CSV table of C-alpha atoms (C1' of nucleotides) in Angstrom, one decimal:
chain,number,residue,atom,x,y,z
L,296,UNK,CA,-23.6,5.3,-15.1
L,297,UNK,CA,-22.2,1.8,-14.9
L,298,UNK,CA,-20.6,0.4,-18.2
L,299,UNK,CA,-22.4,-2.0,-20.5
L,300,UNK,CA,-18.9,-4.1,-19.5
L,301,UNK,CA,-20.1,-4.4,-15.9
L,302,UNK,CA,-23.4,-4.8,-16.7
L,303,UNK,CA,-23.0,-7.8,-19.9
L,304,UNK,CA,-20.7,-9.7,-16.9
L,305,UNK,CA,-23.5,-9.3,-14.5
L,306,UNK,CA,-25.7,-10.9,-16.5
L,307,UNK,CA,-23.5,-13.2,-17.6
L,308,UNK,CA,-22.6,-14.3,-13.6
L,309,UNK,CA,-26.4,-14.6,-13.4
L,310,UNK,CA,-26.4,-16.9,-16.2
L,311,UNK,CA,-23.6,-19.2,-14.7
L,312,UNK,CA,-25.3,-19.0,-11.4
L,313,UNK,CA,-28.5,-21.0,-12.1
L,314,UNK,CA,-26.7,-23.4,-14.5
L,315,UNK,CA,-25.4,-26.7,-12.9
L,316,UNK,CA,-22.3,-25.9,-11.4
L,317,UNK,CA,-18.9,-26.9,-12.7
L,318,UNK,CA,-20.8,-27.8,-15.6
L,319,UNK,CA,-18.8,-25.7,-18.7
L,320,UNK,CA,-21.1,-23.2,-20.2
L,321,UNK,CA,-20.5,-22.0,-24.1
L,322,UNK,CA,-19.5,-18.4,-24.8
L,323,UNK,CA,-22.3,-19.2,-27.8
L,324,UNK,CA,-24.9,-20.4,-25.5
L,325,UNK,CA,-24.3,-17.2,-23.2
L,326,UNK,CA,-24.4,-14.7,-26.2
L,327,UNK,CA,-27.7,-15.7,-27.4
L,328,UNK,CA,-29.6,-16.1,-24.4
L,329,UNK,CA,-28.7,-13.0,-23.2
L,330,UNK,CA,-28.2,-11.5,-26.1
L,331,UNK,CA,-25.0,-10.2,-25.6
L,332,UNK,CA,-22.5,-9.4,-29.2
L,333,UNK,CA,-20.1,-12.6,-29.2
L,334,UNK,CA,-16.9,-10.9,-29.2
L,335,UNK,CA,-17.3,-8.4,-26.7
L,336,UNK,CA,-18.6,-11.4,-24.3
L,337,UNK,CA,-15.3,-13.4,-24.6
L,338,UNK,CA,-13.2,-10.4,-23.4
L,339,UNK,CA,-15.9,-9.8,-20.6
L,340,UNK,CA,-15.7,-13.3,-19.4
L,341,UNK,CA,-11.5,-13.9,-20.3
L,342,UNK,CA,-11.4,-10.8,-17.8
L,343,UNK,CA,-13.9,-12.6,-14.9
L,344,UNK,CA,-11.3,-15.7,-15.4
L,345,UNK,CA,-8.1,-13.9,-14.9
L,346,UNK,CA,-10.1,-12.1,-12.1
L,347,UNK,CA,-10.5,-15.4,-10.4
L,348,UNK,CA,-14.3,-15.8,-10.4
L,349,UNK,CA,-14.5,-17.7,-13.3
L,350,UNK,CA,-12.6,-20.9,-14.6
L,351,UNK,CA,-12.7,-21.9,-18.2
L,352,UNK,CA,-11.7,-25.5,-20.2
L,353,UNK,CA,-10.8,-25.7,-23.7
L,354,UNK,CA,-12.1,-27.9,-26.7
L,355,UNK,CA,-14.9,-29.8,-27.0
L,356,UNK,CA,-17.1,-29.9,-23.9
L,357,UNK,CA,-15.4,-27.0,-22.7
L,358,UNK,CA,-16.8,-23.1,-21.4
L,359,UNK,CA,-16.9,-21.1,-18.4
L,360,UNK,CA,-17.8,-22.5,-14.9
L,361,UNK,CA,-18.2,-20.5,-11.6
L,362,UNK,CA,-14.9,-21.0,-9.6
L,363,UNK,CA,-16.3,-19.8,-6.1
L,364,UNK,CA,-20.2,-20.4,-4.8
L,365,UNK,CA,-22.8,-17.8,-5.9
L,366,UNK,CA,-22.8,-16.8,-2.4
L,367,UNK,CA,-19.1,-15.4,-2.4
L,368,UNK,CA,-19.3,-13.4,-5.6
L,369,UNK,CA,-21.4,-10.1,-5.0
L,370,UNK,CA,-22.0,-6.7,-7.6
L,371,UNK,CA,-19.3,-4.6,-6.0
L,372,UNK,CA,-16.4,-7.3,-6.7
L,373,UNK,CA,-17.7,-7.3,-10.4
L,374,UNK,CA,-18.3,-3.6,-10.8
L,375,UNK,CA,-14.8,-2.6,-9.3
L,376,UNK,CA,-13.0,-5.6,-12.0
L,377,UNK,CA,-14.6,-3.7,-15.0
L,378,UNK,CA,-15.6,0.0,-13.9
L,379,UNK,CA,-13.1,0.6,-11.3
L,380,UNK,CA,-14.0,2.4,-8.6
L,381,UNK,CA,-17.6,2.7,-7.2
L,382,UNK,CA,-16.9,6.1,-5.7
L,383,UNK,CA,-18.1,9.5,-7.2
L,384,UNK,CA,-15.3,11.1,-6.5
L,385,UNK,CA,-11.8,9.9,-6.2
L,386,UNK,CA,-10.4,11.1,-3.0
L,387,UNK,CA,-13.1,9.0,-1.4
L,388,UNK,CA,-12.5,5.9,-3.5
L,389,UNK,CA,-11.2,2.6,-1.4
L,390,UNK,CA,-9.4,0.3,-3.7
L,391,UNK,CA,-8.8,3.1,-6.6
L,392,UNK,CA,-8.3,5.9,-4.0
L,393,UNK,CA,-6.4,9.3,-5.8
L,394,UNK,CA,-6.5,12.9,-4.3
L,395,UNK,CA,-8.7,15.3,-6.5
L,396,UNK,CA,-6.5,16.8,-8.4
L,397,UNK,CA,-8.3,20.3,-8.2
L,398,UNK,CA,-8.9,20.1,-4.0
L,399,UNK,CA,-7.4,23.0,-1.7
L,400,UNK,CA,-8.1,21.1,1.3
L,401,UNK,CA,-9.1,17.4,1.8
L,402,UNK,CA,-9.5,16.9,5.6
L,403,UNK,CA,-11.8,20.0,5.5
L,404,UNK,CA,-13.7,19.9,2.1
L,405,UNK,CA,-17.7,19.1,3.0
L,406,UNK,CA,-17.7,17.6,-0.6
L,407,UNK,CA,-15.7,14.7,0.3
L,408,UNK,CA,-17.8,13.8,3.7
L,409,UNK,CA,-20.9,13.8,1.5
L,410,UNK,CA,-19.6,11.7,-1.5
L,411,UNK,CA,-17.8,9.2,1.2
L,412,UNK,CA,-21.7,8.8,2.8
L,413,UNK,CA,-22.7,7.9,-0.8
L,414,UNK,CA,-19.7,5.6,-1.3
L,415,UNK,CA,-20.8,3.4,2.3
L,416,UNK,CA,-24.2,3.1,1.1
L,417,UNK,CA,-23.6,1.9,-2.2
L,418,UNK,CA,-20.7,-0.2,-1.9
L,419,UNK,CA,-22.6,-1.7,1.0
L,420,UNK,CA,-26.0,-2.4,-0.9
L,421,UNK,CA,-23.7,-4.0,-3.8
L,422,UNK,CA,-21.7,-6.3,-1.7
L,423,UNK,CA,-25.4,-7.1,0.2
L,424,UNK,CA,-26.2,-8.6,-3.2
L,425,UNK,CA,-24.4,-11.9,-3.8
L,426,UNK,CA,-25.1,-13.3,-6.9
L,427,UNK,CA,-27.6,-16.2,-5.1
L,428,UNK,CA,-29.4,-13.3,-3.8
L,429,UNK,CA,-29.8,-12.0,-7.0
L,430,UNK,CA,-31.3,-15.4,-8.0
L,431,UNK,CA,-33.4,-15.2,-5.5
L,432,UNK,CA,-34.4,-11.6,-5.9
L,433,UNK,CA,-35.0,-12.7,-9.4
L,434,UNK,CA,-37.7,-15.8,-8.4
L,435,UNK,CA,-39.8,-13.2,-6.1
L,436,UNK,CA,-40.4,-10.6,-8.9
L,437,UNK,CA,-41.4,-13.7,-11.2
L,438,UNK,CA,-44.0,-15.2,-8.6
L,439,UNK,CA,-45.1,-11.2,-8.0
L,440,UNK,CA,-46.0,-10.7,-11.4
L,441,UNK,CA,-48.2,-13.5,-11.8
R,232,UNK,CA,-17.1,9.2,-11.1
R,233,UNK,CA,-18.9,12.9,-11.4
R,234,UNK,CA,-17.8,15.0,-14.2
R,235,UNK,CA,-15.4,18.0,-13.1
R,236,UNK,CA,-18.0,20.1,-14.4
R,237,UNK,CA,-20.5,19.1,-11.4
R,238,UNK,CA,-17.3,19.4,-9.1
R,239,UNK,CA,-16.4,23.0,-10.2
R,240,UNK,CA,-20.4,24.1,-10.4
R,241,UNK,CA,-20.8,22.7,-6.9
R,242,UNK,CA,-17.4,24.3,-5.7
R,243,UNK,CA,-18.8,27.6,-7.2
R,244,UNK,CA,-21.8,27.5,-5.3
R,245,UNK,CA,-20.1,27.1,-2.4
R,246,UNK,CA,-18.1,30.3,-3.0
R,247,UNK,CA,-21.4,32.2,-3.5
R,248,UNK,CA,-22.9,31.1,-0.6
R,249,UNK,CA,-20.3,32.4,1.4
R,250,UNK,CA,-20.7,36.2,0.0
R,251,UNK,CA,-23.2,39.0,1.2
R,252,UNK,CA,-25.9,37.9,-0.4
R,253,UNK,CA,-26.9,39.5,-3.6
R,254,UNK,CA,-23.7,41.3,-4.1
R,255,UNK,CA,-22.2,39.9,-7.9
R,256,UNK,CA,-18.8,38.1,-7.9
R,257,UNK,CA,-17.1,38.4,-10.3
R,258,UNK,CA,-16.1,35.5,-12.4
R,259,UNK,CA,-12.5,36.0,-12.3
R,260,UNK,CA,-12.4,35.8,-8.3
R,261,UNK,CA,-14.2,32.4,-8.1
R,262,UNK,CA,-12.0,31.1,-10.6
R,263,UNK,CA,-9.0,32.6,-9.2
R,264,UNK,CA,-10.0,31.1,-5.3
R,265,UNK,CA,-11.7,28.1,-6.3
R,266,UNK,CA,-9.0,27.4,-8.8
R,267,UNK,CA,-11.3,26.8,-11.5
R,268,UNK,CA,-10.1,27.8,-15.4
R,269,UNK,CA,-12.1,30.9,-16.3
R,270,UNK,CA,-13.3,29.9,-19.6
R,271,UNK,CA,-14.4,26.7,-18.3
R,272,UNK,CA,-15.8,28.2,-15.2
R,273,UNK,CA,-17.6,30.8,-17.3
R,274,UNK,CA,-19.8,28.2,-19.6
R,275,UNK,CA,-20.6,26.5,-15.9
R,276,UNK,CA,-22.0,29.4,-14.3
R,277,UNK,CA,-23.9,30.4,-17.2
R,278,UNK,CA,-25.9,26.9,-17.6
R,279,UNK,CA,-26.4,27.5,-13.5
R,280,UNK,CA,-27.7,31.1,-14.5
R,281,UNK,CA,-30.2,29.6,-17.4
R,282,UNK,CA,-31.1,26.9,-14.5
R,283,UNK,CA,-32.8,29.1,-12.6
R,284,UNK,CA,-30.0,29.1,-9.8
R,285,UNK,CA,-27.9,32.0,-10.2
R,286,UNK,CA,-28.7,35.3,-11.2
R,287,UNK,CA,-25.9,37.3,-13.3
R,288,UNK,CA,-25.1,41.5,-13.8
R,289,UNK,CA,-22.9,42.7,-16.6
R,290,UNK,CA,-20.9,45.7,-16.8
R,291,UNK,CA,-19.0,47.1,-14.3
R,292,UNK,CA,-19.9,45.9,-10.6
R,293,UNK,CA,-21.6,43.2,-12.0
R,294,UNK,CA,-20.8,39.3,-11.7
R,295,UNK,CA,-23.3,36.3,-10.1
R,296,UNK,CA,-25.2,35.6,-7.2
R,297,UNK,CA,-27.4,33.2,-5.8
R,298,UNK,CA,-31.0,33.7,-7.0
R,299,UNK,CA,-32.4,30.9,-4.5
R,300,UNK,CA,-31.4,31.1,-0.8
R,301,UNK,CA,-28.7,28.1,0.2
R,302,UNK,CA,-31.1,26.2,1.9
R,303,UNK,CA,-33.3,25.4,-1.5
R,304,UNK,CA,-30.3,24.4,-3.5
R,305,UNK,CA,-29.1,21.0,-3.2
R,306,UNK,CA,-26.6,18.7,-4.6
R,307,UNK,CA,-28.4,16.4,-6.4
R,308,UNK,CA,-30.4,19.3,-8.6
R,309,UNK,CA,-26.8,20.4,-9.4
R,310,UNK,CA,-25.6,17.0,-10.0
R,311,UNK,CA,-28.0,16.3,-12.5
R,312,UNK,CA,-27.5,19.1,-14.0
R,313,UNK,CA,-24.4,18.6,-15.1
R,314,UNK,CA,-24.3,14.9,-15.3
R,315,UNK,CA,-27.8,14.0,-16.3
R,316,UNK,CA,-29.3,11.1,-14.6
R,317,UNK,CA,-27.9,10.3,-10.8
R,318,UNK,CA,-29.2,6.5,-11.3
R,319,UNK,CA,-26.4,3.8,-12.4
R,320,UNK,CA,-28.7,2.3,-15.1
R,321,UNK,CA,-31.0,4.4,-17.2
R,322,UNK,CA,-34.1,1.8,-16.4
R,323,UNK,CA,-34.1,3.6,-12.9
R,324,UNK,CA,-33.4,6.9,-13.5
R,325,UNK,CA,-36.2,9.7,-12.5
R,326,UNK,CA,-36.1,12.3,-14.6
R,327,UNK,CA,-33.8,10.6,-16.9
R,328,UNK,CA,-35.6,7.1,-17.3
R,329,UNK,CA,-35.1,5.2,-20.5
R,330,UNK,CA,-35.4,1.6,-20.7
R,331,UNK,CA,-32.0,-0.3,-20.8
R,332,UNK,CA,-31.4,-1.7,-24.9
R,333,UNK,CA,-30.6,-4.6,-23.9
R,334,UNK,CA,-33.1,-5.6,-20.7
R,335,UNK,CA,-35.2,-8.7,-21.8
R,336,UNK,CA,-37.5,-8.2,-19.0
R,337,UNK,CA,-37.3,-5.0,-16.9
R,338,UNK,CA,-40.0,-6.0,-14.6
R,339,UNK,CA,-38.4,-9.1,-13.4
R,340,UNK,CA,-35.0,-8.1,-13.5
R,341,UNK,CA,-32.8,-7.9,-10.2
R,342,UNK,CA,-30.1,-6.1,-11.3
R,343,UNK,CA,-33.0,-3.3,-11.4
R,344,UNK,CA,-34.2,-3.9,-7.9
R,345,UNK,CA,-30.2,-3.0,-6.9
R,346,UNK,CA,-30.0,-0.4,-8.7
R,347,UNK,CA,-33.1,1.2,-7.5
R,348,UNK,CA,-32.3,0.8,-3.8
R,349,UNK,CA,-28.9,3.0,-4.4
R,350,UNK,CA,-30.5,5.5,-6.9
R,351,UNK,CA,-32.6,6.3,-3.8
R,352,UNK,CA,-29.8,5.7,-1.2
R,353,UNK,CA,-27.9,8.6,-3.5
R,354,UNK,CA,-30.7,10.8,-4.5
R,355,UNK,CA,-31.9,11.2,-0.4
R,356,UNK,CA,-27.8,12.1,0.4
R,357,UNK,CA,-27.8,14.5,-2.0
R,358,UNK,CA,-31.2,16.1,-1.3
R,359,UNK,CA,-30.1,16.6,2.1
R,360,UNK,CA,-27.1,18.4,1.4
R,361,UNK,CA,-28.5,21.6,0.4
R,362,UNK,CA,-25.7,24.7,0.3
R,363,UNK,CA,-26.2,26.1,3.6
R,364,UNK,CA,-25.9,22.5,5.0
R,365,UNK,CA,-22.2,22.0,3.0
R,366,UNK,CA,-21.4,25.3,4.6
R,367,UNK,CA,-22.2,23.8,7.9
R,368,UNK,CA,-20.1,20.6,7.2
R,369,UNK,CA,-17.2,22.8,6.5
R,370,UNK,CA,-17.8,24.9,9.6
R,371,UNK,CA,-17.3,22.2,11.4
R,372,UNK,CA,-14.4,20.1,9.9
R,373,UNK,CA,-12.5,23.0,10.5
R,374,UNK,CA,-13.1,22.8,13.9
R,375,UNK,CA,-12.1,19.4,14.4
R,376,UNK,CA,-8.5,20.4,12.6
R,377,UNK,CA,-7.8,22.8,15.3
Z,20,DT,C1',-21.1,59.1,-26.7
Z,21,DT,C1',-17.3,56.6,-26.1
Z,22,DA,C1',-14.5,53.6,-23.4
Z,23,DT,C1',-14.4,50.0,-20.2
Z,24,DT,C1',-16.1,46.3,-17.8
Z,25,DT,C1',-18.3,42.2,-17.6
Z,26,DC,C1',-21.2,38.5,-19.0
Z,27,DT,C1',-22.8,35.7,-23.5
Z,28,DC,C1',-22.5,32.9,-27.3
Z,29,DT,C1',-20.6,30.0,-31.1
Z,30,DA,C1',-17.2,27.2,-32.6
Z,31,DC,C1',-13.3,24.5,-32.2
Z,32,DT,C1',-10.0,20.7,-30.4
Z,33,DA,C1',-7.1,17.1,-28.1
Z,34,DA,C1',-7.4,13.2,-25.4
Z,35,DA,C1',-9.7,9.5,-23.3
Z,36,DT,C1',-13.3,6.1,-23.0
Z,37,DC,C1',-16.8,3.1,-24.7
Z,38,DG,C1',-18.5,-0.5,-27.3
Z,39,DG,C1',-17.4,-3.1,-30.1
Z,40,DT,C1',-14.9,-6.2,-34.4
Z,41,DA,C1',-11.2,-9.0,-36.9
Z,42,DG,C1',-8.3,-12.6,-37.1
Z,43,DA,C1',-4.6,-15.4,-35.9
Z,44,DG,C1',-3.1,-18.6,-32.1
Z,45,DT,C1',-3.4,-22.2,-28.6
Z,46,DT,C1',-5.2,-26.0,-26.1
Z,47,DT,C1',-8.1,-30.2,-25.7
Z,48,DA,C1',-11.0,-34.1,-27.0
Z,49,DT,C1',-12.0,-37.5,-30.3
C,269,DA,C1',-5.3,-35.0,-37.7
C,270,DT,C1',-9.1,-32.4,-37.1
C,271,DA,C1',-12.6,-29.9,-35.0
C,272,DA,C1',-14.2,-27.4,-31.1
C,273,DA,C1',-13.4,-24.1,-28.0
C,274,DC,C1',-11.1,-20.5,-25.5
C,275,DT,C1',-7.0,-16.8,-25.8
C,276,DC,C1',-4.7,-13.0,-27.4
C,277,DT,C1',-3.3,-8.8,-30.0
C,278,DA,C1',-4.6,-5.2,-32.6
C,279,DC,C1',-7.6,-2.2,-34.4
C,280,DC,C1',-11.8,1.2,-35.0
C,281,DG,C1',-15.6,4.6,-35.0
C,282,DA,C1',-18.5,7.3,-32.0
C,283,DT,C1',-19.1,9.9,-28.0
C,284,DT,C1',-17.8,12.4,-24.0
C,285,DT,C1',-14.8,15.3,-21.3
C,286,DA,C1',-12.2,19.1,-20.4
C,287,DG,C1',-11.1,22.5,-22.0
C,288,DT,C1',-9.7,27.1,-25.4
C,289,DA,C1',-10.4,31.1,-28.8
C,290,DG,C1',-12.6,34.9,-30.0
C,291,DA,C1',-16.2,37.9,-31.3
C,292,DG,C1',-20.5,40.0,-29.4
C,293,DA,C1',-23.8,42.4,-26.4
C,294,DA,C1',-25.2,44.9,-22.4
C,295,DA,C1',-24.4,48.0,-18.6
C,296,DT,C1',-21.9,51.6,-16.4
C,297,DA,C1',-19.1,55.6,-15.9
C,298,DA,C1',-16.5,59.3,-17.9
DNA sequence: TTATTTCTCTACTAAATCGGTAGAGTTTAT
DNA sequence: ATAAACTCTACCGATTTAGTAGAGAAATAA
């Protein structure tokens, strides 16, 4: 399961993205609207800042602002930043790679091949989904439901 | 990440699938060849055994074996199992469904519609690789080492 | 029938992670 | 100078993970 972490900043990203852009958004503002405890947002999005994806401006008028267009920020970058990697297993893992420490054999455990399948198809489908394709994703199932 | 509980149930079923059929092993030789700690190894096989999956003997010349031939025992039943829901987010989870607390609208929401795509990406990987099929995968990455 | 073998069950525990909260500090605009 | 905002450090309770300890129950063999 992904962490309420990576989850809160997606939502967040989601919020920045259909705001004007460079346009300074309130930690306050974000917090209520999508309901997310105060606190724990301002670590989330202090963490997307250092992170590069966000930039931030003190004092009055200030907030968070998306650095880089919606269409160069996707789910895996974002899910990596707070959850690590998006592997099941280690050993398969392709920024946090580590060897399972209990494995005999790497190059010849059946485990692995089937967990590095998993790992292409996901981290593919992830970095598929920029966040302006999750806007847009987002306007289809609202004209759907009417 | 998977827990080392799946990794170590899925390891052990590997083992068995490898014996004469319905002769016991003991569970002192899986944990001793699969490296596995006995206690810990013990509690594993017996949730497998009250699955349905494996069969146990007591006494002397006892042990377990597989109750279900490799070919109807896949990863993902074991997987889920052990770690409960295969989905990322519990709004998309099968057998494990709960809505997310803090989802405002599940119906329009796109992080869902990601989420679903891998859950079924995942699920159809793991369905595939039944025991007799991980066998086959090892059968042959050995090959290739030669 | 008694000893031995082997699985079964309950209870505990140390360490890590998760999901936060508290509060002081720093920067910027007015 | 003051107020508005982000920044940073430190803490905390609950849950999960990865085990361990030890007694018990069933089956077999002597």
């Amino acid at each position: 399961m992904i962490t309420k972490k990576s989850k809160y900043a997606i939502k967040a990203l989601i919020y920045l993205t259909k705001q004007e852009k460079s346009k300074p958004v309130l930690i306050e503002e974000i917090s209520t609207e999508e309901k997310i405890p105060k606190k724990f947002l301002e670590a989330i999005l202090l963490e997307l800042r250092k992170a590069g994806i966000l930039g931030s401006k003190k004092g009055k008028g200030g907030g968070y602002y998306l650095l880089k267009p919606a269409t160069e920020i996707n789910m895996a970058e974002v899910m990596r930043l707070f959850d690590g990697a998006i592997a099941l297993v280690p050993c398969v893992a392709h920024k946090y790679y580590e060897p399972c420490e209990e494995c005999i054999d790497e190059i010849t455990c059946p485990i692995r091949e089937v967990f590095r399948v998993i790992r292409e198809q996901t981290v593919a489908t992830l970095k598929d989904n920029t966040f302006d394709e999750l806007l847009l994703k987002e306007k289809k199932l609202k004209r759907y439901r009417k």
